[in-house]
XYZ file of N, CA and C in Angstrom:
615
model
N 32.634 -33.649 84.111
C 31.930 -32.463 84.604
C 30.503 -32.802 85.026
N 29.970 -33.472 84.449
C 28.223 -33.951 84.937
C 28.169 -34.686 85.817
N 29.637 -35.644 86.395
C 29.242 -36.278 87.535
C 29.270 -35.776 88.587
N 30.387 -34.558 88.382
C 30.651 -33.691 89.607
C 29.462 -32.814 89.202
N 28.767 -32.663 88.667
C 27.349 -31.508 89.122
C 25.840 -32.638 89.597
N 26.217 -33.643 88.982
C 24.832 -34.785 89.489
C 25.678 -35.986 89.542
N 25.954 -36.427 90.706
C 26.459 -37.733 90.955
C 25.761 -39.302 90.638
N 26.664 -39.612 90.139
C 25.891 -41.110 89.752
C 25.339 -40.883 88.357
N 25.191 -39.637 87.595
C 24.653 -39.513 86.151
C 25.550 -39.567 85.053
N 25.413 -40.519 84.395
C 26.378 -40.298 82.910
C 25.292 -39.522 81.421
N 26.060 -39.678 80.321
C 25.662 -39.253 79.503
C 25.340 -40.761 78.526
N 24.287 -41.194 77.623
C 24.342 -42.566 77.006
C 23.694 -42.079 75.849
N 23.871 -42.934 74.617
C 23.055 -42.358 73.610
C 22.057 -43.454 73.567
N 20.775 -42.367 73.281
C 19.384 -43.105 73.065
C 18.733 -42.879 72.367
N 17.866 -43.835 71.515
C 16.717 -43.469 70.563
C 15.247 -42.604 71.207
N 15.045 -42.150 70.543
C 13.850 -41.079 70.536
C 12.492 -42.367 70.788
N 11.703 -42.251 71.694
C 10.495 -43.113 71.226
C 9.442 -42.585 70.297
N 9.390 -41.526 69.825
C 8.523 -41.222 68.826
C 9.482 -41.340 67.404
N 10.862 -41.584 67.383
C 11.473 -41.468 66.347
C 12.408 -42.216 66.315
N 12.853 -43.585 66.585
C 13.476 -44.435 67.024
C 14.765 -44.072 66.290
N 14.809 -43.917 65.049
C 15.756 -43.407 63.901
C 16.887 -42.576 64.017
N 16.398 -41.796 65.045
C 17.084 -40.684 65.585
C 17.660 -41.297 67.250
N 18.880 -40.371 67.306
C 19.108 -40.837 68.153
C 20.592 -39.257 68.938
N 20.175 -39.311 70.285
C 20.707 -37.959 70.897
C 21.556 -38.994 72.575
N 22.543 -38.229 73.075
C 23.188 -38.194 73.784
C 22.513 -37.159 75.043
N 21.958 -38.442 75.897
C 21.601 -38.351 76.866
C 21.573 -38.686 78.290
N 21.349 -37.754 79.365
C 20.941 -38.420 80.916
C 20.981 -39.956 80.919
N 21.303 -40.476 81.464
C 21.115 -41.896 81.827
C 19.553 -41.634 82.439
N 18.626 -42.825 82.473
C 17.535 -42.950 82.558
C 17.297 -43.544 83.965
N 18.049 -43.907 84.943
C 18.653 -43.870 86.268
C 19.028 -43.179 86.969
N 19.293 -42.330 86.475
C 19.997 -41.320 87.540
C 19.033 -41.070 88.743
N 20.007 -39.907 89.966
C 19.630 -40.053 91.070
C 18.794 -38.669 91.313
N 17.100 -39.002 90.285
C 16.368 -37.803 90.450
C 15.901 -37.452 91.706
N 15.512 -38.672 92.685
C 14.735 -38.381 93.968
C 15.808 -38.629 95.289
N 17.211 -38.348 94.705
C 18.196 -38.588 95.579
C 18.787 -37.626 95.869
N 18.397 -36.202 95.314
C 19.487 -35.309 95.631
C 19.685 -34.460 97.028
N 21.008 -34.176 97.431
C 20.448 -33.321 98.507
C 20.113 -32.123 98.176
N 19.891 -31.130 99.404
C 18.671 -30.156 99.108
C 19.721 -28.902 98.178
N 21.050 -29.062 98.591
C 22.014 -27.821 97.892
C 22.196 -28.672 97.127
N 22.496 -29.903 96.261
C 22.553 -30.033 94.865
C 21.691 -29.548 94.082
N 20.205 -29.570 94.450
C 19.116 -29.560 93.823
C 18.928 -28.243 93.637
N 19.024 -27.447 94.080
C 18.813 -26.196 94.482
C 20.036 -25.250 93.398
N 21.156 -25.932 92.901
C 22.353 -26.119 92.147
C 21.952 -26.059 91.047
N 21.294 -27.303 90.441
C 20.764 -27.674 89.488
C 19.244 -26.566 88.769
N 18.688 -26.296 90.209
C 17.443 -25.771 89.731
C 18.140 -24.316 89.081
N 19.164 -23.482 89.494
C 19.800 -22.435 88.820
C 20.423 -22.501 87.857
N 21.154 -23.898 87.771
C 21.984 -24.424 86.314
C 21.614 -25.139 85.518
N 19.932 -25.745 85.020
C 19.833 -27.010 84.532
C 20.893 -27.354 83.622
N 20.577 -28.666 83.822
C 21.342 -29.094 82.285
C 20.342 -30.060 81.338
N 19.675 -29.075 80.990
C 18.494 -29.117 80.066
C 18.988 -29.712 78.916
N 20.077 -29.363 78.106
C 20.598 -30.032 76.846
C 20.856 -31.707 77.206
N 20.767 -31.838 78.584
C 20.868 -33.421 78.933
C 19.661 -33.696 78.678
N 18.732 -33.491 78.675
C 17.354 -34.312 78.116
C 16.260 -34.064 77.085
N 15.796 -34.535 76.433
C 14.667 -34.526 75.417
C 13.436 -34.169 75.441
N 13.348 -33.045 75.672
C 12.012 -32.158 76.115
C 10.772 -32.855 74.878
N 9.724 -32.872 76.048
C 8.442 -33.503 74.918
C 8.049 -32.619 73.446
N 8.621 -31.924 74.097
C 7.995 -30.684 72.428
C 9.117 -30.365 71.401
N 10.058 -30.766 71.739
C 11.190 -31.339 70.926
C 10.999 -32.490 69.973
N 10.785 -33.243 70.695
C 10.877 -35.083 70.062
C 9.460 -34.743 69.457
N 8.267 -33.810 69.705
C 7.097 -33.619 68.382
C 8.010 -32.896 67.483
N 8.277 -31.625 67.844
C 8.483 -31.040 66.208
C 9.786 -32.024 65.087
N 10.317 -32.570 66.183
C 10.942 -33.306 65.315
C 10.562 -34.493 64.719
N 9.886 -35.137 65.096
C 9.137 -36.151 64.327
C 8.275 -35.019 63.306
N 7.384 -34.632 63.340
C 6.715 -33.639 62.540
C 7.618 -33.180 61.380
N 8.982 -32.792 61.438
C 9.745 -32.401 60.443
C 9.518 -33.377 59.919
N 10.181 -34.656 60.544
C 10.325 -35.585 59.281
C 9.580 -36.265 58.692
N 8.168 -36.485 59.159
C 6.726 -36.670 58.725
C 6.555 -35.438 57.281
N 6.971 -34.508 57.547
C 6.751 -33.430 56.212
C 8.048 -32.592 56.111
N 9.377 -33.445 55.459
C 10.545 -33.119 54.877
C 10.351 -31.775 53.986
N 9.107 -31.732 53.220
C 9.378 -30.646 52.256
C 9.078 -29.085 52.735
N 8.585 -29.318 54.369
C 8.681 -27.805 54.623
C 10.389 -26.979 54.948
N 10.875 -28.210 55.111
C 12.098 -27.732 55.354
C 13.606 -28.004 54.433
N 12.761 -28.509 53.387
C 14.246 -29.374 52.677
C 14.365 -28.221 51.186
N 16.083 -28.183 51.245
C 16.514 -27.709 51.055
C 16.516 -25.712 51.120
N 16.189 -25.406 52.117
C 15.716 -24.476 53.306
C 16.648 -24.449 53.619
N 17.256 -22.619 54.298
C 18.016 -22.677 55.391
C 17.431 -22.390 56.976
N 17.864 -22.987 57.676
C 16.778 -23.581 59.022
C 17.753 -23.370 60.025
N 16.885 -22.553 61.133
C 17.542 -21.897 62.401
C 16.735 -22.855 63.475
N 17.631 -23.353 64.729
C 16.621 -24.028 65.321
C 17.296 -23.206 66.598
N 15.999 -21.835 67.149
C 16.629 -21.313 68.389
C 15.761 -21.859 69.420
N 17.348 -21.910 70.460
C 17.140 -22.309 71.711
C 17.649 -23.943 71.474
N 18.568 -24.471 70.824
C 18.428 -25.259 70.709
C 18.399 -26.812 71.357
N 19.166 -26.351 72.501
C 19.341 -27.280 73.602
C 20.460 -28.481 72.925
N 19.410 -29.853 72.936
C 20.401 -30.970 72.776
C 19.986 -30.850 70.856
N 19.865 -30.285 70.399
C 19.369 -29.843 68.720
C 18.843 -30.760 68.238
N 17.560 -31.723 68.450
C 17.011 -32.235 68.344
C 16.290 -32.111 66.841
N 15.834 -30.812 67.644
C 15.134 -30.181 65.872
C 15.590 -29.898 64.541
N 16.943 -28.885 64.969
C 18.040 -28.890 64.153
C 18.087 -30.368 63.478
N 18.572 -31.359 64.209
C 18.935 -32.280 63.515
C 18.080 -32.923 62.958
N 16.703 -33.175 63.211
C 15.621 -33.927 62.165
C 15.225 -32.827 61.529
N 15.738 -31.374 60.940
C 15.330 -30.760 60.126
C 16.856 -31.128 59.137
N 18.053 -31.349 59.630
C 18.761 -31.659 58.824
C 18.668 -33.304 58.032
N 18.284 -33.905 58.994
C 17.719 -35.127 57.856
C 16.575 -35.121 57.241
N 15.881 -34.282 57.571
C 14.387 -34.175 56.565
C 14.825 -33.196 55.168
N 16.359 -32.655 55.111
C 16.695 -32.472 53.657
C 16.945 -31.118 53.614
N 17.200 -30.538 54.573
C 17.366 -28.445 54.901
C 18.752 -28.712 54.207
N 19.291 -27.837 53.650
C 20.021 -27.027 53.050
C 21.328 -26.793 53.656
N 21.021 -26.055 54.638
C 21.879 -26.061 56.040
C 21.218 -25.521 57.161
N 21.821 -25.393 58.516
C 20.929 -25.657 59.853
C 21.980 -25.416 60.585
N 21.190 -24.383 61.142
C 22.217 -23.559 62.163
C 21.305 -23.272 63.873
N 21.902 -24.617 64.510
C 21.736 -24.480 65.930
C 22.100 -23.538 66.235
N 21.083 -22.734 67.159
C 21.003 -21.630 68.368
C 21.301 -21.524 69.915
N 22.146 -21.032 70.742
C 21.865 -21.487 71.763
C 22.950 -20.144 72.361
N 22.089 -19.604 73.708
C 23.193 -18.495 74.836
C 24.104 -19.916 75.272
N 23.678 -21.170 75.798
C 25.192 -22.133 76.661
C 25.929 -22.608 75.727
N 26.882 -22.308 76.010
C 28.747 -22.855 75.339
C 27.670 -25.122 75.435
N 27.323 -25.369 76.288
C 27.613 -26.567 76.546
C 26.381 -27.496 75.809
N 24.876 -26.535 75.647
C 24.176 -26.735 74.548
C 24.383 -27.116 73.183
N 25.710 -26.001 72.865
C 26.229 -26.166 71.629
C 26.785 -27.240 71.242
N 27.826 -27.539 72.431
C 28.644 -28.747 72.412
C 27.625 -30.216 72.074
N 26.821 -30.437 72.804
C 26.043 -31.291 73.012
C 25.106 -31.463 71.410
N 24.754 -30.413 70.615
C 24.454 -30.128 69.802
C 25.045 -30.825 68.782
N 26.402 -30.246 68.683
C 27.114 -30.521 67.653
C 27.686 -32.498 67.758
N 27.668 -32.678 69.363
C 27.969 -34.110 69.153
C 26.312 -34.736 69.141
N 25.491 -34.651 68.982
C 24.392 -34.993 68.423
C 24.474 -35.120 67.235
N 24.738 -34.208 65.785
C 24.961 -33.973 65.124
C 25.491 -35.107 64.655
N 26.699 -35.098 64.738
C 27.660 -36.797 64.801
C 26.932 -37.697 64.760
N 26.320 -38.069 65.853
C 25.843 -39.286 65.929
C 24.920 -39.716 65.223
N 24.202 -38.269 64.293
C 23.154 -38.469 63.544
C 23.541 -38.598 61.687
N 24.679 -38.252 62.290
C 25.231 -38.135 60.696
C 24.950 -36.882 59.921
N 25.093 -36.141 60.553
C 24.586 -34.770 59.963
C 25.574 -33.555 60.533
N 25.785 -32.103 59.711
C 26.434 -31.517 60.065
C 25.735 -30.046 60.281
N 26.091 -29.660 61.734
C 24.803 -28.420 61.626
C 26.061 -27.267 61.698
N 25.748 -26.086 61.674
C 26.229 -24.742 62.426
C 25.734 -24.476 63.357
N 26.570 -23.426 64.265
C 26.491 -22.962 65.566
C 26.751 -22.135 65.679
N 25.412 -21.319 66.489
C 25.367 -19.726 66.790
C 25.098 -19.353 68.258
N 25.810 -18.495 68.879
C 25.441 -18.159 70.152
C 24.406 -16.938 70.389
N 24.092 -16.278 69.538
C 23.357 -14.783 68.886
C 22.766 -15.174 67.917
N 21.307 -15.241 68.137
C 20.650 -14.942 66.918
C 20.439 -13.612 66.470
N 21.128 -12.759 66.939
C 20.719 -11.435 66.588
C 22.101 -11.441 65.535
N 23.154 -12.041 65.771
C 24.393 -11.818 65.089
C 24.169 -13.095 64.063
N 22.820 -14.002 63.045
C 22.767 -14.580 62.306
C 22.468 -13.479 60.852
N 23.319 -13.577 59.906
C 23.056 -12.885 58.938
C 22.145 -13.639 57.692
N 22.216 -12.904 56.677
C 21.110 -13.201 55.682
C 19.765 -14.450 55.594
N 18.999 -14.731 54.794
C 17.982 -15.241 54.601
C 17.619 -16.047 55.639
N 16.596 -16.637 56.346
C 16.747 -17.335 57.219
C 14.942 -17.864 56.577
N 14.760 -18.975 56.255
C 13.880 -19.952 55.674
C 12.407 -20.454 57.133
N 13.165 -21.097 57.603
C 12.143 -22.125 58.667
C 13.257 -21.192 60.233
N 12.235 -20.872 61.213
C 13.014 -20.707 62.596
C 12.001 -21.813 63.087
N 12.777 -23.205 63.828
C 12.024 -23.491 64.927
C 12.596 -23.459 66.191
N 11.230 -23.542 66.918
C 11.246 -23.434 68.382
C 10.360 -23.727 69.162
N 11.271 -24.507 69.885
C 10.615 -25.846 70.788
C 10.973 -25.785 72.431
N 9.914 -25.825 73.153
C 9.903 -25.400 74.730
C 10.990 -23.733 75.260
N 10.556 -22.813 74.781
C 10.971 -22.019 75.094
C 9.788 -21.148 75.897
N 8.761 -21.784 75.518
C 8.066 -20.538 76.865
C 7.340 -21.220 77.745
N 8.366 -21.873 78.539
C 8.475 -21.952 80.026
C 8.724 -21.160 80.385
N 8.951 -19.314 79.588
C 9.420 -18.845 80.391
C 8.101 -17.567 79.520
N 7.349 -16.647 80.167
C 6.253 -15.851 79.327
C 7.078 -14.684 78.872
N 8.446 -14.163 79.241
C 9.364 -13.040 79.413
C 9.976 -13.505 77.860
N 10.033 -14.560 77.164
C 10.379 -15.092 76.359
C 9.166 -14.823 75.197
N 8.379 -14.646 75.365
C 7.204 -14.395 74.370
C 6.974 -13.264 72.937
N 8.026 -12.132 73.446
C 8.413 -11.467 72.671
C 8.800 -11.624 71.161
N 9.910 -12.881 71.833
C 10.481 -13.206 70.668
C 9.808 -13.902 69.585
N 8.830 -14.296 70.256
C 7.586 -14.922 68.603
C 7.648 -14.266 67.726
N 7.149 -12.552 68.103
C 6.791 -11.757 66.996
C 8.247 -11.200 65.942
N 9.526 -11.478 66.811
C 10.749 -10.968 66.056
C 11.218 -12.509 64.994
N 10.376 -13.305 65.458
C 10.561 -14.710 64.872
C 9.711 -14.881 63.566
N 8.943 -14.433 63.480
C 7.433 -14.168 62.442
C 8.347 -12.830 61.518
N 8.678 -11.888 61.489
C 9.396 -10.485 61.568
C 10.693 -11.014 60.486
N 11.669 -11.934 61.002
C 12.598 -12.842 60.627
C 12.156 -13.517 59.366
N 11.723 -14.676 59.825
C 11.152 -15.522 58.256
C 9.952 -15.830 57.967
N 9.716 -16.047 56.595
C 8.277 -16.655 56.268
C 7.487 -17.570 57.522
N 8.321 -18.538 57.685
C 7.835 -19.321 58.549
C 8.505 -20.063 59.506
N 7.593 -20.322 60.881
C 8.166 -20.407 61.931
C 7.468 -21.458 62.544
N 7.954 -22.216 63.086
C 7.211 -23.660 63.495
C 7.489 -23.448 65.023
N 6.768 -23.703 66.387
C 6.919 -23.402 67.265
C 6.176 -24.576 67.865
N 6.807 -25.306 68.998
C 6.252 -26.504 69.472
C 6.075 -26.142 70.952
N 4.831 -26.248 72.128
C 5.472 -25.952 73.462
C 4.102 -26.679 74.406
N 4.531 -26.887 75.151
C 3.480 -27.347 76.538
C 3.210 -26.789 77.573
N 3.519 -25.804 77.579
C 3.795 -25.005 78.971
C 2.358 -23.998 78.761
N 2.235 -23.403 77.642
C 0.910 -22.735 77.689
C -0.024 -22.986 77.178
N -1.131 -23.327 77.447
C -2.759 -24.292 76.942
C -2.744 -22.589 76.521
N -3.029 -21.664 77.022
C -3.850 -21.100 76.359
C -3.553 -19.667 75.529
N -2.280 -20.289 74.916
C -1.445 -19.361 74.225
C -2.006 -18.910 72.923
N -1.860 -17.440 72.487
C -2.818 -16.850 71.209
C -1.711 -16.243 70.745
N -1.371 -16.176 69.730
C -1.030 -14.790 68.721
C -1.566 -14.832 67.610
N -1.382 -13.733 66.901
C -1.980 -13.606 65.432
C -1.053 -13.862 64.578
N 0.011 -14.242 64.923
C 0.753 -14.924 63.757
C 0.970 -16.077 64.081
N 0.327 -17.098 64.522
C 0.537 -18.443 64.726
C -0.413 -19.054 65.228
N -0.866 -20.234 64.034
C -1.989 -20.839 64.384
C -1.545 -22.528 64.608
N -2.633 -22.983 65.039
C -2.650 -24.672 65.882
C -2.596 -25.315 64.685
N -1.551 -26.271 64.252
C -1.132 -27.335 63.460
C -1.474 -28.148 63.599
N -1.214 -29.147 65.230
C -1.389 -30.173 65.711
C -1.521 -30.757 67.196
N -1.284 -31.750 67.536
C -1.447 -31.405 69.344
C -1.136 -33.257 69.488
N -0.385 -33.255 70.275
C 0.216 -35.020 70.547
C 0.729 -34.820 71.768
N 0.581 -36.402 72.579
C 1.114 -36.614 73.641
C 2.621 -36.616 73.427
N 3.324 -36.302 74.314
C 4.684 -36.795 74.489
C 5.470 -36.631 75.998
N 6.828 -37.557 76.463
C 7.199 -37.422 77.467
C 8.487 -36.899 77.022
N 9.512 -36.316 77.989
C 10.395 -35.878 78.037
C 11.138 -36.999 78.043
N 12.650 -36.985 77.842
C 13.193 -38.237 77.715
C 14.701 -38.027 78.696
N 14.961 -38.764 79.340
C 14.708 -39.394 80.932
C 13.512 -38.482 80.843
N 12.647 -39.469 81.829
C 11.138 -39.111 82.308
C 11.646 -38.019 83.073
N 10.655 -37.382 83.468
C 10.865 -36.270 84.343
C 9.651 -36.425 85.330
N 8.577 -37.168 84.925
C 7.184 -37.866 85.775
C 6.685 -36.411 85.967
N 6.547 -35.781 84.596
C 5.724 -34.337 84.455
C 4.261 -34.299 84.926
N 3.337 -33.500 84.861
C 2.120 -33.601 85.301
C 1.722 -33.753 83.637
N 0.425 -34.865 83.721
C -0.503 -34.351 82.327
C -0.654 -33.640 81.344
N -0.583 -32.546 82.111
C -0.471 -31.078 81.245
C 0.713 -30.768 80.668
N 1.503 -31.013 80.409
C 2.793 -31.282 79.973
C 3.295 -31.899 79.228
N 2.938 -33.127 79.308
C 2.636 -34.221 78.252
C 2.157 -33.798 76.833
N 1.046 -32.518 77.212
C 0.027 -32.307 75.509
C 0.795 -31.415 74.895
N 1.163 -31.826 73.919
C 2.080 -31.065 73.097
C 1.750 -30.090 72.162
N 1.422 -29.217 71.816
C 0.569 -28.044 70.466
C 1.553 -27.972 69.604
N 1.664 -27.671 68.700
C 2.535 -27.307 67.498
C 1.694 -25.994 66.894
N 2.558 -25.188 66.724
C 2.230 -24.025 66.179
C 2.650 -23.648 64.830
């Protein structure tokens, strides 16, 4: 299915460069980014397949989990939006309890759960976080406001559990009153994406 939506792209598993330890099922690091024609691209820009790569604010909060295991260990831990569950899964090796990937795509999940595998770890899978029942410990969430229509959900996230770890690059000059600046690190997306600068700086919330 991924070759027929991006030709010439496979899927390979690769280590994290901030977390070598870890390791996710990904884009080939070749593929044909500056090759596409203008209706593939245009394809893609309506369908990403975002769970194919390692968003920079991902590969922080997940190193960050496992730099400080005890915010999340033995915790039950929601990681929405989860994409390729990056977070999910270095919150499941930093010692959570159990960990229940989030995600609206059927193919997120998938990708998720064979991440999971490869990490040696076993998560759950939810398509609704509104349909997750009882206690919910740690929510993280990582590059979700690329989109500002998405912003809402902070405050139902804060609302939800004690605490909420939120990683993103997209807004320098993001405020709420329930979430303050932790930390701030470079990082790249994984296949490069040859982001601008600003993109690169990662905040943790």
């Amino acid at each position: 299915m991924l070759s027929g939506s991006l030709p010439g792209a496979r899927i390979e598993a690769q280590t994290l460069p901030l977390y070598p330890a870890l390791q996710l099922y990904l884009l080939n690091a070749d593929y044909p980014q500056h090759a596409l024609p203008p209706e593939l691209a245009l394809r893609l820009m309506d369908q990403p397949l975002y769970w194919t790569f390692c968003w920079a604010s991902g590969q922080v909060l997940a190193r960050w989990l496992l730099e400080h295991p005890a915010v999340v260990r033995g915790k039950r831990v929601v990681d929405f939006g989860c994409g390729s569950g990056v977070a999910g899964i270095a919150a499941a090796l930093a010692g959570a309890d159990s960990v229940i990937g989030c995600d609206l795509d059927a193919q997120a999940l998938a990708a998720t759960a064979a991440n999971a595998r490869l990490n040696g770890v076993a998560l759950d899978l939810a398509d609704d976080f509104e349909a997750i029942g009882g206690d919910i410990d740690v929510i993280l969430v990582a590059d979700v406001l690329y989109d500002r229509g998405n912003l809402p959900w902070l405050s139902r996230f804060s609302g939800r559990s004690p605490v909420v770890l939120m990683a993103d690059s997209r807004l320098p000059d993001f405020e709420h009153p329930d979430y303050r600046l932790l930390a701030e690190s470079e990082a790249s997306t994984l296949p490069d994406l040859d982001e601008s600068p600003e993109f690169r700086r990662v905040r943790l919330y």
